[in-house]
Coordinates of C-alpha atoms and ligand atoms in Angstrom, one line a residue:
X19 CA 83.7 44.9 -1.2
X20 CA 80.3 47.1 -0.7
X21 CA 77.0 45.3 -1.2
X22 CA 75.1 47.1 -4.1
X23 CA 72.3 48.7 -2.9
X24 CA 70.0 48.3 -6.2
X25 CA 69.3 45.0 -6.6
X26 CA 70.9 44.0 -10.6
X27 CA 68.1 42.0 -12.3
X28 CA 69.3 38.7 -14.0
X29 CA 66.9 39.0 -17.2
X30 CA 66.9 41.0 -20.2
X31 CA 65.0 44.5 -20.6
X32 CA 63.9 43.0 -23.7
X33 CA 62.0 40.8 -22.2
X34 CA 59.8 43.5 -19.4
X35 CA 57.9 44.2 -22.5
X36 CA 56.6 40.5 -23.3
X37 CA 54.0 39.5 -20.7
X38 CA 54.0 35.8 -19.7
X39 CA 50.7 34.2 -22.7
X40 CA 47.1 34.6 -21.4
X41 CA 46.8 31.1 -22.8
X42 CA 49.0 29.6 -20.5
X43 CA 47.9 31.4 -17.2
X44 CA 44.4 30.3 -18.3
X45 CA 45.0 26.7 -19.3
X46 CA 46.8 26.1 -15.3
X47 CA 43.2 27.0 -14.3
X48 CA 41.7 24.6 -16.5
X49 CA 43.7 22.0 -15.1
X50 CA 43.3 22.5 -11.6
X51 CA 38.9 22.1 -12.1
X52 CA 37.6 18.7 -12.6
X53 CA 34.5 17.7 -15.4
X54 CA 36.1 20.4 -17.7
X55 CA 34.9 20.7 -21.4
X56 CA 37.7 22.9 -23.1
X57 CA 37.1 24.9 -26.4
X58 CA 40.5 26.2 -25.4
X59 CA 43.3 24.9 -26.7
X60 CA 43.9 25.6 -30.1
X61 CA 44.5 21.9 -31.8
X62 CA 43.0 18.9 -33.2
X63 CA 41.3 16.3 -30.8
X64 CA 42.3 14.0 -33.4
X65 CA 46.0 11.6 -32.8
X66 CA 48.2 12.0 -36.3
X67 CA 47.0 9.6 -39.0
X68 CA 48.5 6.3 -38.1
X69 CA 50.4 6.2 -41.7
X70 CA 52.2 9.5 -40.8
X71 CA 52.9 7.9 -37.3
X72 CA 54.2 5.0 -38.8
X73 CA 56.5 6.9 -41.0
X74 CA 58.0 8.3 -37.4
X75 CA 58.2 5.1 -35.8
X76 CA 59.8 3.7 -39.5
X77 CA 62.5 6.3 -39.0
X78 CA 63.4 5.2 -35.4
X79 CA 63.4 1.6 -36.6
X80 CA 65.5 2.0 -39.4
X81 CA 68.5 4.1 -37.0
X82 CA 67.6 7.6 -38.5
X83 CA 68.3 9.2 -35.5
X84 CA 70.8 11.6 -36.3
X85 CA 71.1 15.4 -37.7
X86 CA 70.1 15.8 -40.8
X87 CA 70.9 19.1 -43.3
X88 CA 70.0 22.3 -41.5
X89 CA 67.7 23.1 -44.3
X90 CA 66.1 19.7 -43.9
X91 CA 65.9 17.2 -45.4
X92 CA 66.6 17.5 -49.3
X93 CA 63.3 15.1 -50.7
X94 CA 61.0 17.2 -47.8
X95 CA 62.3 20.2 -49.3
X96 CA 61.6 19.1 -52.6
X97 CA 58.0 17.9 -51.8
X98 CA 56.8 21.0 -49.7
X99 CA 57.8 22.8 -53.4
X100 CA 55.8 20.5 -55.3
X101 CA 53.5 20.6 -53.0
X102 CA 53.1 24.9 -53.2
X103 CA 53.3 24.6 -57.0
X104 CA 50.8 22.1 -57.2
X105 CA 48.4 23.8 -55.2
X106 CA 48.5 27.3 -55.5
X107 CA 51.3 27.7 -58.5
X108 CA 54.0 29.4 -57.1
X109 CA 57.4 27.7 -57.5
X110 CA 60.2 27.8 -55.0
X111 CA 63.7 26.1 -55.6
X112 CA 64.0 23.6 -53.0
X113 CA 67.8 23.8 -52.5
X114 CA 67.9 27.8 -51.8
X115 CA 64.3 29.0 -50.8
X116 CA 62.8 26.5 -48.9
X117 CA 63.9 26.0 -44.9
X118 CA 62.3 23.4 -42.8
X119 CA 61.6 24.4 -39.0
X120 CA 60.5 23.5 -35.5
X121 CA 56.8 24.2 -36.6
X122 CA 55.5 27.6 -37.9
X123 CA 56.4 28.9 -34.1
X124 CA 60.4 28.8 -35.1
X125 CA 59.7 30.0 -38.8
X126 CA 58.6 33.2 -37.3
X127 CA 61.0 33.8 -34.7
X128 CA 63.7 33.5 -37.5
X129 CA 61.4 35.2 -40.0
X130 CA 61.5 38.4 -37.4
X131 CA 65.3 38.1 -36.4
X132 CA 66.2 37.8 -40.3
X133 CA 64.7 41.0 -41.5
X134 CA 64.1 43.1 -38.0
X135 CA 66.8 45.9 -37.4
X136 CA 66.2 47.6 -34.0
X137 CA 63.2 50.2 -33.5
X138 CA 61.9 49.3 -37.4
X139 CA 58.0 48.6 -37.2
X140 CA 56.0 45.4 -37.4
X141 CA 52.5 46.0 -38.7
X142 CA 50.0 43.2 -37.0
X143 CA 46.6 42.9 -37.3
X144 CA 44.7 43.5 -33.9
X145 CA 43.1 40.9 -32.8
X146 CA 45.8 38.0 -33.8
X147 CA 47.6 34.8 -32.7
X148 CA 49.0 35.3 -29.6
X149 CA 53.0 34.9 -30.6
X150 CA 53.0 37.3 -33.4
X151 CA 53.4 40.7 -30.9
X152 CA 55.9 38.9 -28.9
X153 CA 58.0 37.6 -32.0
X154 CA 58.5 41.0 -33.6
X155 CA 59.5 42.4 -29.5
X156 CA 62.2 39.8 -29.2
X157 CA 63.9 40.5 -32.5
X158 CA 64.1 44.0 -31.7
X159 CA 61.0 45.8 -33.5
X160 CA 58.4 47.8 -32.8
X161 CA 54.7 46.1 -33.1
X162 CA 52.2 48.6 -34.8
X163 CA 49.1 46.9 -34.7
X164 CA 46.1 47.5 -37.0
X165 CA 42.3 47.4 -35.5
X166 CA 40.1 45.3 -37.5
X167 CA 36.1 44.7 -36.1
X168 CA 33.6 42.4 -35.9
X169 CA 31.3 44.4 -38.4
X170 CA 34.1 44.1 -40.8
X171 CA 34.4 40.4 -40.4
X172 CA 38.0 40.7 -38.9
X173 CA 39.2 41.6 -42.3
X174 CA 42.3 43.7 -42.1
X175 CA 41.7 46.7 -43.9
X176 CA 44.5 48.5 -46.4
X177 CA 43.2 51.5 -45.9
X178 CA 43.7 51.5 -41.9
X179 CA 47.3 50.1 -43.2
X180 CA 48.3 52.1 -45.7
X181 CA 47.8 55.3 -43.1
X182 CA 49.9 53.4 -40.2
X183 CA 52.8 53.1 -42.9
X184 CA 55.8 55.2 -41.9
X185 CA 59.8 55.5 -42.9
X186 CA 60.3 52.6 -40.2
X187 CA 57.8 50.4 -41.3
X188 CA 59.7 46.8 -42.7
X189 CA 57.1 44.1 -42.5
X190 CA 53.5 43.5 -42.0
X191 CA 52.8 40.0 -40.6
X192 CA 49.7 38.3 -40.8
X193 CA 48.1 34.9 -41.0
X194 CA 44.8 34.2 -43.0
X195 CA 43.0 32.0 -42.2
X196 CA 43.2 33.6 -39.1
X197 CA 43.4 32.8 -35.3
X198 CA 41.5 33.5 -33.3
X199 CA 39.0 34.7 -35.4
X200 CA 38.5 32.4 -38.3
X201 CA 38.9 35.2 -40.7
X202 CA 40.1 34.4 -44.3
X203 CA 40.4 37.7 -46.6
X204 CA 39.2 37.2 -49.9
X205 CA 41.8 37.6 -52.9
X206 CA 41.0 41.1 -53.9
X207 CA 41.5 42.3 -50.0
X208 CA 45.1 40.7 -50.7
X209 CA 45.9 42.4 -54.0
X210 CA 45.2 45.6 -52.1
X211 CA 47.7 44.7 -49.3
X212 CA 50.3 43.5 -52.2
X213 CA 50.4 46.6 -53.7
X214 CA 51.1 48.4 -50.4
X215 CA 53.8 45.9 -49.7
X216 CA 55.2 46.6 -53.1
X217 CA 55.0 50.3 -53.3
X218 CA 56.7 50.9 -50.2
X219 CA 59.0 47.5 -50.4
X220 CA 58.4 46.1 -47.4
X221 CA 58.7 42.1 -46.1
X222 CA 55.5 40.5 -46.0
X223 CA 55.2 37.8 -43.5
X224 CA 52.2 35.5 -44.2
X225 CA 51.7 32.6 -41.4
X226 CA 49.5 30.1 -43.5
X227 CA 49.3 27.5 -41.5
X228 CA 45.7 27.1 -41.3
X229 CA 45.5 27.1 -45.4
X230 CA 44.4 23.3 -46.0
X231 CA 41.1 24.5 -43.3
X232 CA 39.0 26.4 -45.4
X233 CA 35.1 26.4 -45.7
X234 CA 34.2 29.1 -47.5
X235 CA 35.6 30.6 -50.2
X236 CA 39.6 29.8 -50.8
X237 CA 42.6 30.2 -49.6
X238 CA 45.2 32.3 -51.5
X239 CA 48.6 32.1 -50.8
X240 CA 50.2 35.3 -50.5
X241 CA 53.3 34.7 -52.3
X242 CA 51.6 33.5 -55.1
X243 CA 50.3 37.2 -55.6
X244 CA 51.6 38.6 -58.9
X245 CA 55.3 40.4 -57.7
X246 CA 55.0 39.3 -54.4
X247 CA 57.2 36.1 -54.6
X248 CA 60.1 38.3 -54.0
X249 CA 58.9 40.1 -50.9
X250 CA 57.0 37.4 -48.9
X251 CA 58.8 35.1 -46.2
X252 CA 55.8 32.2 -46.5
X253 CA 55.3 30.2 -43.3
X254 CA 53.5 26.8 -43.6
X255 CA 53.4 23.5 -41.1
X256 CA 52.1 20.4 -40.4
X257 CA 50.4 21.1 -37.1
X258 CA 47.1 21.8 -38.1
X259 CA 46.0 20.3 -41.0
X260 CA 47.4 17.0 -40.7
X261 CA 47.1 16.8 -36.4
X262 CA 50.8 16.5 -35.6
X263 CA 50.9 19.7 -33.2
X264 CA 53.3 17.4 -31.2
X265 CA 55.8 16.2 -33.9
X266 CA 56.9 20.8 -34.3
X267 CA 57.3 20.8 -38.1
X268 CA 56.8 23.8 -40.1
X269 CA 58.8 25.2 -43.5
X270 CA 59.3 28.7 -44.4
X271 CA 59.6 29.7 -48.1
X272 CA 61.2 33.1 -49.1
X273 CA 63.8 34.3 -51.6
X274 CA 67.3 33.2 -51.0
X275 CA 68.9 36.0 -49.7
X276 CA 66.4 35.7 -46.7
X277 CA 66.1 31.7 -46.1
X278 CA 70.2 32.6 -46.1
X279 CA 70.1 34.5 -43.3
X280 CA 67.2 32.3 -41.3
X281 CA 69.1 29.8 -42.0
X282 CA 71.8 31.3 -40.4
X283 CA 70.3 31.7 -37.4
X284 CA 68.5 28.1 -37.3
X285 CA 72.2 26.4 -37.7
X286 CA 73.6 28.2 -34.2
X287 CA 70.6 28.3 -32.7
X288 CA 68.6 24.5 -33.4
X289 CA 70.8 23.1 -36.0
X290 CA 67.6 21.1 -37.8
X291 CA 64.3 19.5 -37.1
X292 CA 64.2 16.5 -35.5
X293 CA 64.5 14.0 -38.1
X294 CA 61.6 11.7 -37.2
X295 CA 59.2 14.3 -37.9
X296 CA 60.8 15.4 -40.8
X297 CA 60.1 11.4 -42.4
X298 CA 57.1 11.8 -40.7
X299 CA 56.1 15.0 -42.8
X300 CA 57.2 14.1 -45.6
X301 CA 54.8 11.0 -45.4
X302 CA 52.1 14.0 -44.6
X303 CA 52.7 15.9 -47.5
X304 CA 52.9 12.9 -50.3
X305 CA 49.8 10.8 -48.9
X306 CA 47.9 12.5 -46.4
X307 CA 45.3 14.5 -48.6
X308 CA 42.7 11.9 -47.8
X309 CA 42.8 12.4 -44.1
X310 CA 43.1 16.1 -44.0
X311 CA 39.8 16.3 -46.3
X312 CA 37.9 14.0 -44.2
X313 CA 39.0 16.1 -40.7
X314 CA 38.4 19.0 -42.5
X315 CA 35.1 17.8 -43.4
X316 CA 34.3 16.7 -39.8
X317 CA 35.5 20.3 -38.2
X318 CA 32.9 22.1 -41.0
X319 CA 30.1 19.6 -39.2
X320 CA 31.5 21.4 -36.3
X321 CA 31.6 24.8 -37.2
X322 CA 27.9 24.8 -38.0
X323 CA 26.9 23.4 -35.3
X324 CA 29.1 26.0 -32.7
X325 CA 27.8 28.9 -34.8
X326 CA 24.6 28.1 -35.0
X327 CA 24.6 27.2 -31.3
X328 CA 26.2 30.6 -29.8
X329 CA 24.1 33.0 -31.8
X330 CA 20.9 31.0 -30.5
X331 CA 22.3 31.7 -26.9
X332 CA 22.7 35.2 -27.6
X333 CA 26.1 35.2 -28.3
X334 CA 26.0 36.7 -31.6
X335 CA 29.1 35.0 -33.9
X336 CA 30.8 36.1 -37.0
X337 CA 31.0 33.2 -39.6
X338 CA 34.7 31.9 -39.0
X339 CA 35.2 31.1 -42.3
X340 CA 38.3 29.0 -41.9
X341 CA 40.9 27.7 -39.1
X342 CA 39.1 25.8 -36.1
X343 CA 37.9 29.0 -34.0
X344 CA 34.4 30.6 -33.1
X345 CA 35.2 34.6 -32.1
X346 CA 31.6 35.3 -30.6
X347 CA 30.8 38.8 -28.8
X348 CA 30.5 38.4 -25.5
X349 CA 28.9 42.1 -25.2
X350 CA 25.8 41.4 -24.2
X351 CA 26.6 40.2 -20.9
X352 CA 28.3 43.7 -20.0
X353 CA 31.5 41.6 -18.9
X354 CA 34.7 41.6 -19.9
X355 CA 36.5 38.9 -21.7
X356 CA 38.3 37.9 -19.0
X357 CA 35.6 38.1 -16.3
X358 CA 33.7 36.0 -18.9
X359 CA 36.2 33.4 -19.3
X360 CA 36.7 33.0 -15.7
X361 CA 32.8 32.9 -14.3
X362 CA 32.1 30.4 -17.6
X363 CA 34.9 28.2 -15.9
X364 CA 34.2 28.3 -12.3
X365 CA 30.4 27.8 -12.8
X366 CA 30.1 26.0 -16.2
X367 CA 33.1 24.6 -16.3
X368 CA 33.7 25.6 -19.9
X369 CA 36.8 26.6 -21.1
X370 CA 37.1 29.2 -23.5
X371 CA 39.6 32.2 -24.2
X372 CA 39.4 35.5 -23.1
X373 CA 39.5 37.9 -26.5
X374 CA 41.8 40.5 -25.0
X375 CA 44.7 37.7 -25.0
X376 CA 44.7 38.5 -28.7
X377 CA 45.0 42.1 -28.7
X378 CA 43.1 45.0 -27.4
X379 CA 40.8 44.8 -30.3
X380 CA 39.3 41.2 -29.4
X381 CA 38.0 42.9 -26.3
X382 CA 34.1 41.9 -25.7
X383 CA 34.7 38.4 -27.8
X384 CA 36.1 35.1 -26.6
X385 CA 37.5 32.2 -28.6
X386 CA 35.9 29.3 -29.3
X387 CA 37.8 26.0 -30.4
X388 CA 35.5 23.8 -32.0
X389 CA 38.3 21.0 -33.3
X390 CA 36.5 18.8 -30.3
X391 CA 33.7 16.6 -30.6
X392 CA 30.2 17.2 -31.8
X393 CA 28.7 15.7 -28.3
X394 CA 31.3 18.0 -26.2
X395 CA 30.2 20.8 -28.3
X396 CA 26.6 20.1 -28.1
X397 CA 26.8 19.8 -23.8
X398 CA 29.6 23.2 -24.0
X399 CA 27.0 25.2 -25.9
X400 CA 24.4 23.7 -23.5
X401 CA 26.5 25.0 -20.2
X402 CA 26.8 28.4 -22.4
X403 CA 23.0 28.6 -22.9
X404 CA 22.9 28.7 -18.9
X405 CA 25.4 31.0 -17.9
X406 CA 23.7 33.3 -20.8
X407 CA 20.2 32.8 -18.7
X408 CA 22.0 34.1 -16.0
X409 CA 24.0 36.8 -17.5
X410 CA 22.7 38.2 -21.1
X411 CA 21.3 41.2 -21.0
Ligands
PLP510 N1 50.4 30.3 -36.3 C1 49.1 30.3 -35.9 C2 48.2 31.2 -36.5 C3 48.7 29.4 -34.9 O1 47.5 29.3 -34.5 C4 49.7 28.5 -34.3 C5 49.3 27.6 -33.2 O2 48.3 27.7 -32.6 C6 51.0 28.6 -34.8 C7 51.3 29.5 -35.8 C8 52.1 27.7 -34.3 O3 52.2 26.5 -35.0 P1 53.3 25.4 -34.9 O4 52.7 24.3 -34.1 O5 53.6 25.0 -36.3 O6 54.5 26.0 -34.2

């Protein structure tokens, strides 16, 4: 038999379009450079709140080691619905809208390949986290993102929505408070998005994990805008708020006829969450409140002090008003993100992430994790106020 000529690629074409994450590239750097401080990394420096670990280690103790549902578990079904009612008053039936996942990472993968039918468009704010773009390519749709700027505080604007609205347009996914900018949008900016999502019936899919880390103002939970219930898949986890990045726990709550079909994909494709983190969560959700106030409290202290610290080096810093991210400009030093990132590394070593990771629009900023201590944010911002010396303008 001839040889072919062309060489036949093993991977999908799909995947051509999905570059490997900036994150990751950057955080092998990191590793290989000694006496690092890293604002990088987007999680708590804080373990899991050793009654929510307990409740883990309780569940391998006790021989809960097996599947459980692929829903979830029934009573951590039941309490993330309490849970939403309590808090922001919108009341999902735990048997058939509520789906727990392998963190808020999984609920949007199966949000995406539940709705998506080939070529039908994603709106995405521009900047935003990093999976979002990728998550609407893999499930076959077409990513239309949205510009948002600086001067608007990152707030994604209806208007620039409501013209990128076309025939193909099924869903608008976005996440407030936002990463990487540490935007929240303010109740009335939501109503105005609701009525777009209404009016043209499209699937909003709101990623609100960062909802229990809000400093100013409050969060609103999308679903619990008047109609849109029906028309939001609402994605919530554990990873955050309570510092159990590690344990992948997340929910998604959406009307029936879509957790249905997630949930058919979830039972060929993970079957459940592990059920350690499941009894671990659901020790979260019921007793947890003190600890996520008093972390929340502690990253505020933070914040502050990071925001206050850039814009005094020159690096002027829209007020994140939520999440755990600074989103300074870096224009002033006439360099890119990336060429930023990279000299801040190899002659601070200060780890921070290019802007441009997160879209073309967070070009000229780079993000700032402050969820690490005061002291390391006190020497980072110390490191920054040198490199500035040497590079502002
Ligand atoms: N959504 C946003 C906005 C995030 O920042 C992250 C993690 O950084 C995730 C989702 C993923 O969360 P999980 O750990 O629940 O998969």
């Amino acid at each position: 038999m001839e040889t072919p000529e062309v060489r036949k690629s093993p991977l999908s074409r799909r995947l051509e379009a999905i570059p490997p994450s900036g994150i990751r590239r950057f955080f092998d750097l990191v590793r290989s450079v000694e006496g690092i401080i890293s604002l990088g990394v987007g999680e708590p420096d804080y373990a899991t709140p050793w009654h929510i670990r307990e409740a883990g280690i309780y569940s391998l103790e006790k021989g809960y080691t097996m599947y459980t549902p692929n829903t979830g578990l029934p009573q951590l079904r039941e309490a993330i619905a309490r849970y939403l009612e309590e808090n922001y008053g919108v009341a999902y039936n735990p048997e058939t809208e509520v789906l727990v996942t392998v963190g808020v990472s999984q609920g949007m993968d199966l949000a995406m390949r539940a709705i998506i039918n080939p070529g039908e468009e994603v709106i995405i704010p521009d900047p935003a986290y990093v999976a979002y773009v990728p998550c609407a390519l893999l499930a076959g749709g077409k990513p239309v993102p949205i510009p948002t700027t600086g001067e608007e505080g990152f707030r994604l604007s209806h208007e620039r929505v409501a013209r990128a609205i076309t025939p193909a347009t099924k869903a608008l996914l976005f996440g407030y408070p936002a990463n990487p900018t540490g935007t929240v949008m303010p109740r009335r900016d939501l109503m105005a998005l609701a009525e777009l999502v209404r009016k043209h019936q499209l699937i909003a899919v709101s990623d609100e994990i960062y909802a229990r880390l809000v400093y100013e103002g409050e969060h609103t939970c999308f679903a619990a805008l008047p109609g849109m219930k029906e028309r939001t898949i609402l994605l919530g986890g554990f990873s955050k708020a309570y510092a159990m990045t590690g344990w992948r726990l997340g929910y998604a709550c959406a009307p029936q006829e879509i957790i249905e079909a997630m949930t058919r994909v979830h039972q060929y494709t993970m079957m459940c969450a592990p059920i350690m983190a499941q009894m671990a969560a659901l020790e979260a959700i019921r007793n947890g409140d003190a600890a996520v106030k008093e972390m929340a409290r502690e990253y505020n202290h933070r914040r502050r002090a990071i925001v206050k610290g850039l814009n005094a080096i020159g690096l002027p810093c829209p007020e994140p008003q939520g999440a755990f991210y600074a989103f300074p400009s870096i224009r002033a030093t006439g360099l890119s993100s990336e060429e930023f990132t990279e000299k801040l590394l190899m002659e601070e070593k200060v780890a921070v992430v290019h802007g441009s990771t997160f879209g073309a629009c967070g070009e000229g900023y780079v993000r700032c994790c402050y969820a690490v201590s005061l002291p390391a944010i006190e020497e980072a911002l110390k490191r920054m106020g040198r490199f500035m010396a040497r590079y502002g303008r």
